[in-house]
Short mmCIF file of C-alpha atoms and ligand atoms in Angstrom, two decimals:
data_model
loop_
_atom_site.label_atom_id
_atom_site.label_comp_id
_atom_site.label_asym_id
_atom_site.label_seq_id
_atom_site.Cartn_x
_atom_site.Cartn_y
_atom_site.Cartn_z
CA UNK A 1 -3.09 -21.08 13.82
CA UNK A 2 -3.49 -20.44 10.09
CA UNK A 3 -5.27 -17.49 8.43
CA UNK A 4 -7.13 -18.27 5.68
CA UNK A 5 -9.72 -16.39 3.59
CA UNK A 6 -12.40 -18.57 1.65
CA UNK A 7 -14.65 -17.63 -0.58
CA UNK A 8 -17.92 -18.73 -1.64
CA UNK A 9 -19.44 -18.92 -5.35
CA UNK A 10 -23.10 -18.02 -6.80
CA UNK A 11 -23.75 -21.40 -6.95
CA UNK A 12 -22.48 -22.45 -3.56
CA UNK A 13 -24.91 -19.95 -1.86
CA UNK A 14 -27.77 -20.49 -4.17
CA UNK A 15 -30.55 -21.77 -2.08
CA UNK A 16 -31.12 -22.09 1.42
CA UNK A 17 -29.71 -25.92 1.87
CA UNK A 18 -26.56 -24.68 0.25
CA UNK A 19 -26.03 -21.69 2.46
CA UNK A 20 -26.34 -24.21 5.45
CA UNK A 21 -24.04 -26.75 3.69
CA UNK A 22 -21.49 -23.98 3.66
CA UNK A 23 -22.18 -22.81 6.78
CA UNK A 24 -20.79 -26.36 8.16
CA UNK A 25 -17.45 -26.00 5.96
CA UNK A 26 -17.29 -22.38 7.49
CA UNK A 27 -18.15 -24.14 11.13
CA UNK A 28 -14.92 -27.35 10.34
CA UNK A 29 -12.53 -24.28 9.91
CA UNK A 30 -13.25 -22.17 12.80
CA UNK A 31 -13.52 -25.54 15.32
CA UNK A 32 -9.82 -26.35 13.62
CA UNK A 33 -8.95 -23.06 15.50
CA UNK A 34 -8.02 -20.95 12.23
CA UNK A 35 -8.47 -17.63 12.07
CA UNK A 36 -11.05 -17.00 8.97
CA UNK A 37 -12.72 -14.34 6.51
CA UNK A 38 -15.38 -15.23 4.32
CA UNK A 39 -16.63 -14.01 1.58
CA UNK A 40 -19.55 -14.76 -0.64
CA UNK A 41 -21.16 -13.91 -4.17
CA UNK A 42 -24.69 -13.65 -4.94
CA UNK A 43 -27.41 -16.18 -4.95
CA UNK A 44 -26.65 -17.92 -8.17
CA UNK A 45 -28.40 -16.05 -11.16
CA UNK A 46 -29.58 -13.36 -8.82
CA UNK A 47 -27.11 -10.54 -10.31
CA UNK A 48 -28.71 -11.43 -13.98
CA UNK A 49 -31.94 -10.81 -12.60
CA UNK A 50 -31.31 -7.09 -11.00
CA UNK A 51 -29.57 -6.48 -14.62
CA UNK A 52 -31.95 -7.74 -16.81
CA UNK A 53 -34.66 -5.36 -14.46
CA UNK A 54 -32.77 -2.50 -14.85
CA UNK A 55 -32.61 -2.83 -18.58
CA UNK A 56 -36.75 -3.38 -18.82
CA UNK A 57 -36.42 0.10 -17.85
CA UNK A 58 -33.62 1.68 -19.97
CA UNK A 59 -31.19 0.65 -22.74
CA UNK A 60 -28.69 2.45 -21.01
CA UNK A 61 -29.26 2.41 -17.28
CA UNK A 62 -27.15 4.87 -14.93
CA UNK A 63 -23.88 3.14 -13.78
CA UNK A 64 -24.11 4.67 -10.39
CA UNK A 65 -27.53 3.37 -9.68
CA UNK A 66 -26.36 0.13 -11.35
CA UNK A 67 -23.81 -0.22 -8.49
CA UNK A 68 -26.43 0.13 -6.00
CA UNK A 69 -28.53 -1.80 -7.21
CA UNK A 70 -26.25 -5.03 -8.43
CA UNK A 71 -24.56 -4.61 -5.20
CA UNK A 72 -27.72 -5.99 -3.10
CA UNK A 73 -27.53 -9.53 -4.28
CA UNK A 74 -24.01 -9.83 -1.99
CA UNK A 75 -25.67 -8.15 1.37
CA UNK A 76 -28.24 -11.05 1.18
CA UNK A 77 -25.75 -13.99 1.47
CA UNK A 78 -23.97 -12.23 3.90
CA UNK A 79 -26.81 -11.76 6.26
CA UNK A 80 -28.52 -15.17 5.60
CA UNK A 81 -25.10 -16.63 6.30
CA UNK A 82 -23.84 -14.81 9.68
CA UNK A 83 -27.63 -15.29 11.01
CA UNK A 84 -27.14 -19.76 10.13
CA UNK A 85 -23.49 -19.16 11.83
CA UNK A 86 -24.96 -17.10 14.72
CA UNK A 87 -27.71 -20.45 15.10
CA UNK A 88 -24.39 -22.87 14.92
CA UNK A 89 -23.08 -20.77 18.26
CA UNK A 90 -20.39 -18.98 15.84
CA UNK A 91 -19.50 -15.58 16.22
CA UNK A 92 -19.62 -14.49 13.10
CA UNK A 93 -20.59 -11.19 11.67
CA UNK A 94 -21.23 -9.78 8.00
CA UNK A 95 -19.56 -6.57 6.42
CA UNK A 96 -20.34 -4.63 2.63
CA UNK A 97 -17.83 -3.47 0.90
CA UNK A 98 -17.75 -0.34 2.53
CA UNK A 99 -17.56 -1.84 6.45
CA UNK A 100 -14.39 -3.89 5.41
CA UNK A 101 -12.86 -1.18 3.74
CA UNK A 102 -12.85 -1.27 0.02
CA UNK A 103 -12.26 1.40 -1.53
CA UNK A 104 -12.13 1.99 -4.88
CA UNK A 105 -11.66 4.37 -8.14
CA UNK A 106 -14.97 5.22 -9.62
CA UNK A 107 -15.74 2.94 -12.76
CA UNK A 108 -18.69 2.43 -11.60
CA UNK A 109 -19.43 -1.47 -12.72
CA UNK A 110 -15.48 -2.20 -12.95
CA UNK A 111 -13.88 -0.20 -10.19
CA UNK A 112 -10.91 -0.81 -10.03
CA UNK A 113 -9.35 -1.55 -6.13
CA UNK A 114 -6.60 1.34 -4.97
CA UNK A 115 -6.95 0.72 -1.08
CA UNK A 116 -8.57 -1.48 1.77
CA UNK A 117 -8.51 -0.66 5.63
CA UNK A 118 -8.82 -3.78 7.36
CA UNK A 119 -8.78 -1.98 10.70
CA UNK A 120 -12.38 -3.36 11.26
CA UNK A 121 -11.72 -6.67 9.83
CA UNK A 122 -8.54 -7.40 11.99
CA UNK A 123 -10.75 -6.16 15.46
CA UNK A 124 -13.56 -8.59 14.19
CA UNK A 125 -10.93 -11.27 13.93
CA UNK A 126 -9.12 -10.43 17.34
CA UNK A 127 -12.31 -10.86 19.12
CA UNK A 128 -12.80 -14.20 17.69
CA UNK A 129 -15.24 -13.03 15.08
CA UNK A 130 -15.80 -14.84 11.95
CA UNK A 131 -16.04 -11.80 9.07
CA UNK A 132 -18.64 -12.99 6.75
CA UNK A 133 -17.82 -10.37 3.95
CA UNK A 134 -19.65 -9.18 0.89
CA UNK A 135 -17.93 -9.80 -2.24
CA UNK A 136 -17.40 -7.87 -5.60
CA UNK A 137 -18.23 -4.35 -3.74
CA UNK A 138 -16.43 -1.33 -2.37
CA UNK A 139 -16.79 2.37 -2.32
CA UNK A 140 -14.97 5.09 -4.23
CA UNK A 141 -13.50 7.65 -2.11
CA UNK A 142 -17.16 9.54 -2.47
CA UNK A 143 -18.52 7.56 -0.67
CA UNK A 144 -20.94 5.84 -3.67
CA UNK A 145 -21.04 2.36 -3.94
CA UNK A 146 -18.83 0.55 -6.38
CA UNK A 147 -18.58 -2.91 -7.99
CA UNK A 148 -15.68 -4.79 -9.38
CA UNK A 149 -16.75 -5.94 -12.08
CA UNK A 150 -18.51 -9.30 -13.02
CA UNK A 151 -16.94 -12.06 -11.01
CA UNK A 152 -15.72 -9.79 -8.78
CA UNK A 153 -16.07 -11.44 -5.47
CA UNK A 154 -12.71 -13.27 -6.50
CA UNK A 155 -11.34 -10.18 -6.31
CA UNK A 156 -12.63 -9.68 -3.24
CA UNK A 157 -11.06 -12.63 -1.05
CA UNK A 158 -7.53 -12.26 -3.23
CA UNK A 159 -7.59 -8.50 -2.13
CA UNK A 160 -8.25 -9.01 1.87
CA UNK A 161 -6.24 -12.53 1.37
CA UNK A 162 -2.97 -9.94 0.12
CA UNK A 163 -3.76 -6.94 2.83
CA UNK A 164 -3.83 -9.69 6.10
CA UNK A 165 -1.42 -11.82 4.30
CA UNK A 166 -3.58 -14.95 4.54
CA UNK A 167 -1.72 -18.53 4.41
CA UNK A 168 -3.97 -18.94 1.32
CA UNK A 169 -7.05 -17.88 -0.27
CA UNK A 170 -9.61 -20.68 -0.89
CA UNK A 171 -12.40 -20.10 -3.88
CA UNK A 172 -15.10 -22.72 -3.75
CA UNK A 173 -17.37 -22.82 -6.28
CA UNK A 174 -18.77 -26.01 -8.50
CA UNK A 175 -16.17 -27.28 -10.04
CA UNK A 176 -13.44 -29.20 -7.94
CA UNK A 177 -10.45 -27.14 -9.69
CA UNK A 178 -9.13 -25.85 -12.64
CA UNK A 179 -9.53 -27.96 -15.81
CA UNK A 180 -7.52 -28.14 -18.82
CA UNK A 181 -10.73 -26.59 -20.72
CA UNK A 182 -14.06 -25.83 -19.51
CA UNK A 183 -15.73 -29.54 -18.01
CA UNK A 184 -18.95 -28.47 -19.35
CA UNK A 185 -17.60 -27.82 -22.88
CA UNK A 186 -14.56 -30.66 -23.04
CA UNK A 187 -16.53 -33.32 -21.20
CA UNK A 188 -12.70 -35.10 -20.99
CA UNK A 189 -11.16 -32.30 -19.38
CA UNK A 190 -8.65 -33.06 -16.91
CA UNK A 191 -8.39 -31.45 -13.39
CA UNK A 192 -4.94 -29.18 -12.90
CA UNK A 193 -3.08 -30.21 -9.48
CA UNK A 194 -0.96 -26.70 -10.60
CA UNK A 195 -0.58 -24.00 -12.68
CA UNK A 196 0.98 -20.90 -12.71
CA UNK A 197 -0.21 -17.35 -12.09
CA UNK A 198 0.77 -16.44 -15.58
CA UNK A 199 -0.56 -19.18 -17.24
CA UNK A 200 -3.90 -18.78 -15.02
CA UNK A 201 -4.01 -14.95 -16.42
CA UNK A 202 -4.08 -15.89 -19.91
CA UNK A 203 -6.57 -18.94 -18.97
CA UNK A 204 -8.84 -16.68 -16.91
CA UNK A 205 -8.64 -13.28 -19.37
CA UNK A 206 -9.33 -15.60 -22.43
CA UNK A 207 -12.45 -16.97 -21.04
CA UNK A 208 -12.01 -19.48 -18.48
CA UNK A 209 -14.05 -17.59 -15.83
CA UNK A 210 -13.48 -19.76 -12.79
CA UNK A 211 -11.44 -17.03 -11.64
CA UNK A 212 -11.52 -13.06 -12.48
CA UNK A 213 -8.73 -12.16 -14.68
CA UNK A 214 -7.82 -9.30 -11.99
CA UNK A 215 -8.13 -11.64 -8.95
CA UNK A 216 -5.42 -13.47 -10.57
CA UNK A 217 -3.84 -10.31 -11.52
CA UNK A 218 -3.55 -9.06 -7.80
CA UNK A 219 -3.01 -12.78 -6.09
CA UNK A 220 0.06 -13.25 -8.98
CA UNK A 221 1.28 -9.53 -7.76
CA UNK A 222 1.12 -10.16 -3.98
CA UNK A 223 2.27 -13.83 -4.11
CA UNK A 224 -0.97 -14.76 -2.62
CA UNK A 225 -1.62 -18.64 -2.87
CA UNK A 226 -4.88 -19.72 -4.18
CA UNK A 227 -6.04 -22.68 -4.30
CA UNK A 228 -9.45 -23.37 -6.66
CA UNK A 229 -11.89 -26.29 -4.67
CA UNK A 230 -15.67 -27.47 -5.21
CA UNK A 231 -17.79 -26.68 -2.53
CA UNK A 232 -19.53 -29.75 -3.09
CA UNK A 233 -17.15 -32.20 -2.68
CA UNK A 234 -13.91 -33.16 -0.81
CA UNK A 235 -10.73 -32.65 -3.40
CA UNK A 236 -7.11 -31.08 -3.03
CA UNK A 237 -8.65 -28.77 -5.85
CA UNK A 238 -6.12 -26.85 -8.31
CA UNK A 239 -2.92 -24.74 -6.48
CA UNK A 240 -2.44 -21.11 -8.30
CA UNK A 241 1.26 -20.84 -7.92
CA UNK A 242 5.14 -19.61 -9.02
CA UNK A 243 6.01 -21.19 -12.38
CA UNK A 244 7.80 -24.06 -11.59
CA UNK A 245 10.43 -26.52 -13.96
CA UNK A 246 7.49 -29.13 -14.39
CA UNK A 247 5.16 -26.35 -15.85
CA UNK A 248 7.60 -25.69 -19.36
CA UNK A 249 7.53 -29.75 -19.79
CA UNK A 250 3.99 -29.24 -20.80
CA UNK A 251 3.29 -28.26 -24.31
CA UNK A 252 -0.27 -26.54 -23.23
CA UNK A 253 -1.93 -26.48 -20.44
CA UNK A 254 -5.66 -25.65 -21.15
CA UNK A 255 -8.09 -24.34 -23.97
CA UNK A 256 -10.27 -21.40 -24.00
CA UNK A 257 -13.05 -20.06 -25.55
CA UNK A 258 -15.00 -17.08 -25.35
CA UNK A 259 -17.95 -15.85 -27.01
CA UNK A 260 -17.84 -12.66 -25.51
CA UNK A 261 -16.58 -11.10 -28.35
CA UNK A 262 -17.19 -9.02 -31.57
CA UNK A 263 -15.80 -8.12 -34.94
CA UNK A 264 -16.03 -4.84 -36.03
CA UNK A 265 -14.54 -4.10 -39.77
CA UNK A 266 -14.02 -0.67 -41.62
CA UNK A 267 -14.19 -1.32 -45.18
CA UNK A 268 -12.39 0.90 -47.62
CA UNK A 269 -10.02 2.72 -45.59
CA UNK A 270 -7.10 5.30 -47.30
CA UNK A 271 -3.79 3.09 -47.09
CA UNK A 272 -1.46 6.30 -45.58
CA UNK A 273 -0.08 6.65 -42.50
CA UNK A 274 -1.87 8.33 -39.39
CA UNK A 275 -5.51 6.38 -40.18
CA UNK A 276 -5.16 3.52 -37.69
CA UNK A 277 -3.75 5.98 -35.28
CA UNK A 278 -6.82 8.14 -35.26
CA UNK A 279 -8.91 4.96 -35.33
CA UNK A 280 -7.93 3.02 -32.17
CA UNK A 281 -6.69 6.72 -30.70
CA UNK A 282 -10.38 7.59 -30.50
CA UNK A 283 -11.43 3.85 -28.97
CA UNK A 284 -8.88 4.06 -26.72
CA UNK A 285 -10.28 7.03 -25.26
CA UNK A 286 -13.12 5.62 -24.18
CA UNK A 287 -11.45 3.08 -22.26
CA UNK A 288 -12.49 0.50 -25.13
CA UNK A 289 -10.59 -2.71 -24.67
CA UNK A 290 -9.39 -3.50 -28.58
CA UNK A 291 -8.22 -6.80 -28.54
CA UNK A 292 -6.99 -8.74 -31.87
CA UNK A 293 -6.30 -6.10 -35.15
CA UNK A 294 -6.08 -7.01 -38.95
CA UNK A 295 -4.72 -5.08 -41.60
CA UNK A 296 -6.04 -6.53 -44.85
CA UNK A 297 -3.58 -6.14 -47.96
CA UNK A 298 -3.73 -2.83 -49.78
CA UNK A 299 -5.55 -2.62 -52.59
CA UNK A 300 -6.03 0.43 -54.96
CA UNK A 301 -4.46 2.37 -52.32
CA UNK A 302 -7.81 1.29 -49.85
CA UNK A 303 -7.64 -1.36 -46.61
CA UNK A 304 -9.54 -3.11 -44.34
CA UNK A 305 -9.32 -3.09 -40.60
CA UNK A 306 -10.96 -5.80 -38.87
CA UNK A 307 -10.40 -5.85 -34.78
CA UNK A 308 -12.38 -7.36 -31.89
CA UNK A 309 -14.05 -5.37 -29.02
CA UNK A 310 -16.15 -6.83 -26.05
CA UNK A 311 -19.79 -7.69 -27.35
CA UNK A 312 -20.94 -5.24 -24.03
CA UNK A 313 -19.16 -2.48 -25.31
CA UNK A 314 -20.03 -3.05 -29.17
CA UNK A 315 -23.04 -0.01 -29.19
CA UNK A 316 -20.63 2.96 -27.51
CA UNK A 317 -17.71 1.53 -30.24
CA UNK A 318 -20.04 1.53 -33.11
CA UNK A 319 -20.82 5.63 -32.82
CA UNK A 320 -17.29 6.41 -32.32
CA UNK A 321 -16.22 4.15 -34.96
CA UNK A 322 -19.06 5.02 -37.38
CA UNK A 323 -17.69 8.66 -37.16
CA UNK A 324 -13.67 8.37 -37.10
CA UNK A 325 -15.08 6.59 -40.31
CA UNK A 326 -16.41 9.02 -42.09
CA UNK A 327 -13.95 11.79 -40.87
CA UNK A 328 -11.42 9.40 -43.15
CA UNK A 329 -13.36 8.66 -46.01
CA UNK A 330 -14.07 4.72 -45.74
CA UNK A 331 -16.77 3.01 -47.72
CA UNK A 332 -18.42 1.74 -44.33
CA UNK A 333 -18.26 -0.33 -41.06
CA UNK A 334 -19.61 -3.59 -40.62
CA UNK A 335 -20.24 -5.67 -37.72
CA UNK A 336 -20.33 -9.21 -36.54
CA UNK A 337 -21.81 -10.41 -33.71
CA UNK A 338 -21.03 -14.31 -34.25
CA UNK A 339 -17.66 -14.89 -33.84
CA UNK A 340 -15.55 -16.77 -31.00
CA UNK A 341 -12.49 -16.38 -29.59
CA UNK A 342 -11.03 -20.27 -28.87
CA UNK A 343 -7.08 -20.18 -27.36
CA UNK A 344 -4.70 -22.34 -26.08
CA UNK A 345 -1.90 -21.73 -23.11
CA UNK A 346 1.12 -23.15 -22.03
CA UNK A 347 4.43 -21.74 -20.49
CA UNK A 348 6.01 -24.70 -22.30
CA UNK A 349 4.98 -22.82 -25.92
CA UNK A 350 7.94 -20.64 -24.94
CA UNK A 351 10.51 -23.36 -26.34
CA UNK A 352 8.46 -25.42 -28.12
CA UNK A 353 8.15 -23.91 -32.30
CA UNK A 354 5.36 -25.52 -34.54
CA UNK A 355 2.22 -24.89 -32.04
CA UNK A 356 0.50 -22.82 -34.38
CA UNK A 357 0.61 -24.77 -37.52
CA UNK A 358 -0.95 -27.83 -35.86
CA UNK A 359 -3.57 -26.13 -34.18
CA UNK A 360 -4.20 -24.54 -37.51
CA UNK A 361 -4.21 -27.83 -39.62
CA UNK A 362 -6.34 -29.45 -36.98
CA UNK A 363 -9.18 -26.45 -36.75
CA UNK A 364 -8.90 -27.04 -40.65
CA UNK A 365 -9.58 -30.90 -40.62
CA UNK A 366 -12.73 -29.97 -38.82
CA UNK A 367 -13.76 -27.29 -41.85
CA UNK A 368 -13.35 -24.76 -38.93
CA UNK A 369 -12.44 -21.28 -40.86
CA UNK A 370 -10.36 -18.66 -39.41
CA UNK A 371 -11.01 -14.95 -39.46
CA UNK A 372 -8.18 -13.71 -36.94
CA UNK A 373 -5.05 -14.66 -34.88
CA UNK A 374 -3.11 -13.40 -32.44
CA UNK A 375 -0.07 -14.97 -30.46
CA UNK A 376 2.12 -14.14 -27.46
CA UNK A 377 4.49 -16.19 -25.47
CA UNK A 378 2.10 -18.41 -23.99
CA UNK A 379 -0.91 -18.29 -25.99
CA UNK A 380 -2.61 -18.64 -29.03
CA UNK A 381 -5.56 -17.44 -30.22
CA UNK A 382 -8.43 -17.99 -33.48
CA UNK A 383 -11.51 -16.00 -33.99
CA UNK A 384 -13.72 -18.52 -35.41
CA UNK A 385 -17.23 -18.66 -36.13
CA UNK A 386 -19.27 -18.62 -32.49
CA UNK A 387 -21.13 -21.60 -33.61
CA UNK A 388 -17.78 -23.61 -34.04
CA UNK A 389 -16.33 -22.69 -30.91
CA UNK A 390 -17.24 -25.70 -28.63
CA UNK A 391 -16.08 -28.19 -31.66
CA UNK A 392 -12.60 -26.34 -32.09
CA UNK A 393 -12.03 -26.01 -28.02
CA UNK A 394 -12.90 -30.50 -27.96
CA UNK A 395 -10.80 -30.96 -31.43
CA UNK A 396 -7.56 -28.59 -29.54
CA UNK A 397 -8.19 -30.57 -26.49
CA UNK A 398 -7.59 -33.75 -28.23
CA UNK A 399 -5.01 -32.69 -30.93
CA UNK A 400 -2.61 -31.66 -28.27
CA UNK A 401 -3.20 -34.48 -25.57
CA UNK A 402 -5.12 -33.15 -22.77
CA UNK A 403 -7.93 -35.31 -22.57
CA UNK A 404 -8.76 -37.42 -20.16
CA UNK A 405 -7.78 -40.89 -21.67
CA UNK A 406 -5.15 -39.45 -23.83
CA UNK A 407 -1.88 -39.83 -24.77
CA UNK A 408 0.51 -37.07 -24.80
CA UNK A 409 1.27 -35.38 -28.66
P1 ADP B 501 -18.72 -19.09 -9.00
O1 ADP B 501 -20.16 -18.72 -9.07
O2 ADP B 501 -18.40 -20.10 -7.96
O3 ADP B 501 -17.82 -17.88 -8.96
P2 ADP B 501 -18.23 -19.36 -11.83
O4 ADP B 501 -19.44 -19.75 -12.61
O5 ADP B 501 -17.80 -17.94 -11.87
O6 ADP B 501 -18.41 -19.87 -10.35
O7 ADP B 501 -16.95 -20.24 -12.30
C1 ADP B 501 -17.06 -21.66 -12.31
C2 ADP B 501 -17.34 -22.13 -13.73
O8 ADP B 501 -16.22 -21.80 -14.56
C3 ADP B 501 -17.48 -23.61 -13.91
O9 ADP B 501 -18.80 -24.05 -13.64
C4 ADP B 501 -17.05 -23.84 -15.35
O10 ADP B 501 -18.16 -24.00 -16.20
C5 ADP B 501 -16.34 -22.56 -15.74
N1 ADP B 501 -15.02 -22.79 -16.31
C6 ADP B 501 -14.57 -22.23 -17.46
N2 ADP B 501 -13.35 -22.64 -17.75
C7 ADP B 501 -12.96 -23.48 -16.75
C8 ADP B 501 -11.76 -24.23 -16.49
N3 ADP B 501 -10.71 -24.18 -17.30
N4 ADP B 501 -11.73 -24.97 -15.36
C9 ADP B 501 -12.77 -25.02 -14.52
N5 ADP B 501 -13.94 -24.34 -14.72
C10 ADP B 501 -14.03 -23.57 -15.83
N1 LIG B 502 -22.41 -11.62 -8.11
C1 LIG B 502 -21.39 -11.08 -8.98
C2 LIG B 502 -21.53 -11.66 -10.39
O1 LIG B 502 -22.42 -12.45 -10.63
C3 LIG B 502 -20.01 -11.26 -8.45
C4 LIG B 502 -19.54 -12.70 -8.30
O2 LIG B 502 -20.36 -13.62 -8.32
O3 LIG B 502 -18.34 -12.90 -8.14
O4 LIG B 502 -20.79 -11.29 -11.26
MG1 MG B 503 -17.09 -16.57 -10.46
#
């Protein structure tokens, strides 16, 4: 008897037919004799709708009563699915975040996991139960209800998949696996049979969102297999795994992009040591995640600092940079809102030297400018502008081989 967790996407619980379709996959499992935990998102679209009320009603709504509220879309699922299992003659029974023992710091909106009890979980599952379990929810040690940030009900199944060491934890969502680029951007993208935690981190944290960067985190941490299906149809889906010698044969193994992002630039600022210090000293302390930085050259003795910040957290990094800016006497800050991130990953970059240049030259061929790069081991990434991003993800996809009916560069 295997133990596995699945988990079930916005989309795959969006309507009514759906929930019953899963409820059959759910109903396959448990007459295979497996013991199972399941764990589901919202109703597709249904977290976007509690935000966008909440925002009608302030520019800056409470994160605490944001928690409470976006957590509600999860304990609808649940409910609508144990009561279809209960009709099928399963036992099955549904948990929040707080009945299966989440508990988190208190971020409210991004809490971040530090402990689960599974005592109630593993009594549910001795008794033959079927956990039906809301996802992307816990509570801090208050008490108040937390979420995991968005896409957090990944996090959710890799986290109770790691604490009852599950023989694997099984997203479906609506896509059959993971693709060399996003299939509704790169219409030739090519389904994954592997790939790596590490690469899967850099895939997932530069925009491919079919899994939560910190899911992947936490599953590459606790060795916890995943494997990535459609709930829709049949498919050995993608494997999340150990890097193995096949992976470095590949040159890159998928594109990103993500328009999540913004530019922020302080024009004019004194060339002397200590200023970018005080600059991303401040940001930092506001747990502002700075991602790419440029130093323009020195001129006059005055610089330019460009650098990237999430688009959500632009307003809160505009007053604190607007004032480190003035306390250090630069002309002014300017913003923009249109820009792109678009990246490409591979463990096989590692040994492989010239990557850059040609993804350079052929963003160039297109007329596609750059404003900002930044490299590691694996990965490669171009600010660009946003409205160039889908071209420059399909013209990487086919300079370096991955599409569908290509031929290897
Ligand atoms: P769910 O609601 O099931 O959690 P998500 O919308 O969060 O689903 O994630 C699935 C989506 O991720 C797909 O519909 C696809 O558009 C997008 N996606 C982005 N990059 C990739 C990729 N490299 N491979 C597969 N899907 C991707
Ligand atoms: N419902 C949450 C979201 O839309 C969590 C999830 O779907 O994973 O972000
Ligand atoms: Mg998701």
């Amino acid at each position: 008897m295997a133990c596995y967790v699945q988990k079930f996407g916005g989309t795959s619980v969006g309507t009514i037919e759906r929930i019953q379709h899963v409820a059959r996959l759910v109903e396959q499992t448990y007459k295979a004799g497996h013991q199972l935990v399941v764990v589901l998102s919202a109703m597709s679209g249904e977290t976007d709708r509690l935000l966008k009320m909440a925002k009608e009603l302030s520019a800056d709504p409470d994160d605490r009563e944001m928690d409470v509220l976006l957590s509600s879309g999860e304990r609808v699922t649940i409910a609508l699915m144990a009561i279809v299992l209960k009709k099928l003659g399963i036992k099955a029974r549904s948990f929040t975040g707080r009945q299966v023992g989440i508990v988190t710091d208190s971020a409210h909106t991004k809490a971040r996991v530090s402990r689960v009890d599974t005592e109630r979980v593993k009594g549910a599952l001795k008794e033959g139960v079927v956990p039906i379990v809301a996802g992307f929810q816990g509570i801090n040690e208050a008490s108040d209800v937390t979420t995991l940030g968005r896409g957090g009900s990944d996090l959710t199944a890799v986290v109770l998949a790691a604490a009852l060491k599950a023989d694997s934890c099984v997203i479906y969502t609506d896509v059959d696996g993971v693709y060399t680029a996003d299939p509704n951007i790169v219409p030739l993208a090519r389904r994954l049979e592997k790939v790596s935690y590490e690469e899967m981190l850099e895939l997932a944290s530069l925009g491919a969102k079919v899994l939560q960067t910190r899911s992947v985190e936490l599953a590459a941490k606790y060795r916890v297999p995943v494997v990535v299906k459609s709930t829709f149809q049949d498919g050995p889906g993608t494997l999340v795994v150990e890097e193995d010698a096949d992976m470095e044969q590949v040159l890159v193994s998928g594109v990103t992009g993500d328009r999540h992002q913004a530019k922020v630039t302080v024009v004019g600022v004194p060339d002397q040591p200590g200023i970018a210090a005080k600059l991303f000293g401040q940001i930092a302390q506001s747990s502002i995640n700075v991602d790419m930085i440029i130093q323009n050259v020195s001129q006059d003795s005055l610089t330019d600092i460009s650098f990237t910040v999430p688009r959500a957290d632009l307003p809160r990094s505009m007053s604190l940079v607007q004032d480190v800016a003035k306390s250090i006497n630069a002309r002014s800050v300017e913003v923009n809102e249109t820009i792109a991130k678009v990246s490409m990953v591979g463990v096989g970059m590692r040994s492989h030297s010239g990557v850059a240049a040609q993804m350079f030259q052929a963003l160039s061929r297109e007329g596609i400018n750059i404003m900002m790069i930044s490299t590691s081991e694996i990965k490669i990434s171009c600010v660009v502008e946003e409205k160039y991003m889908e071209l420059a993800m399909r013209t990487l996809h086919q300079e370096f081989g991955l599409d569908a009916s290509g031929i290897k560069a």
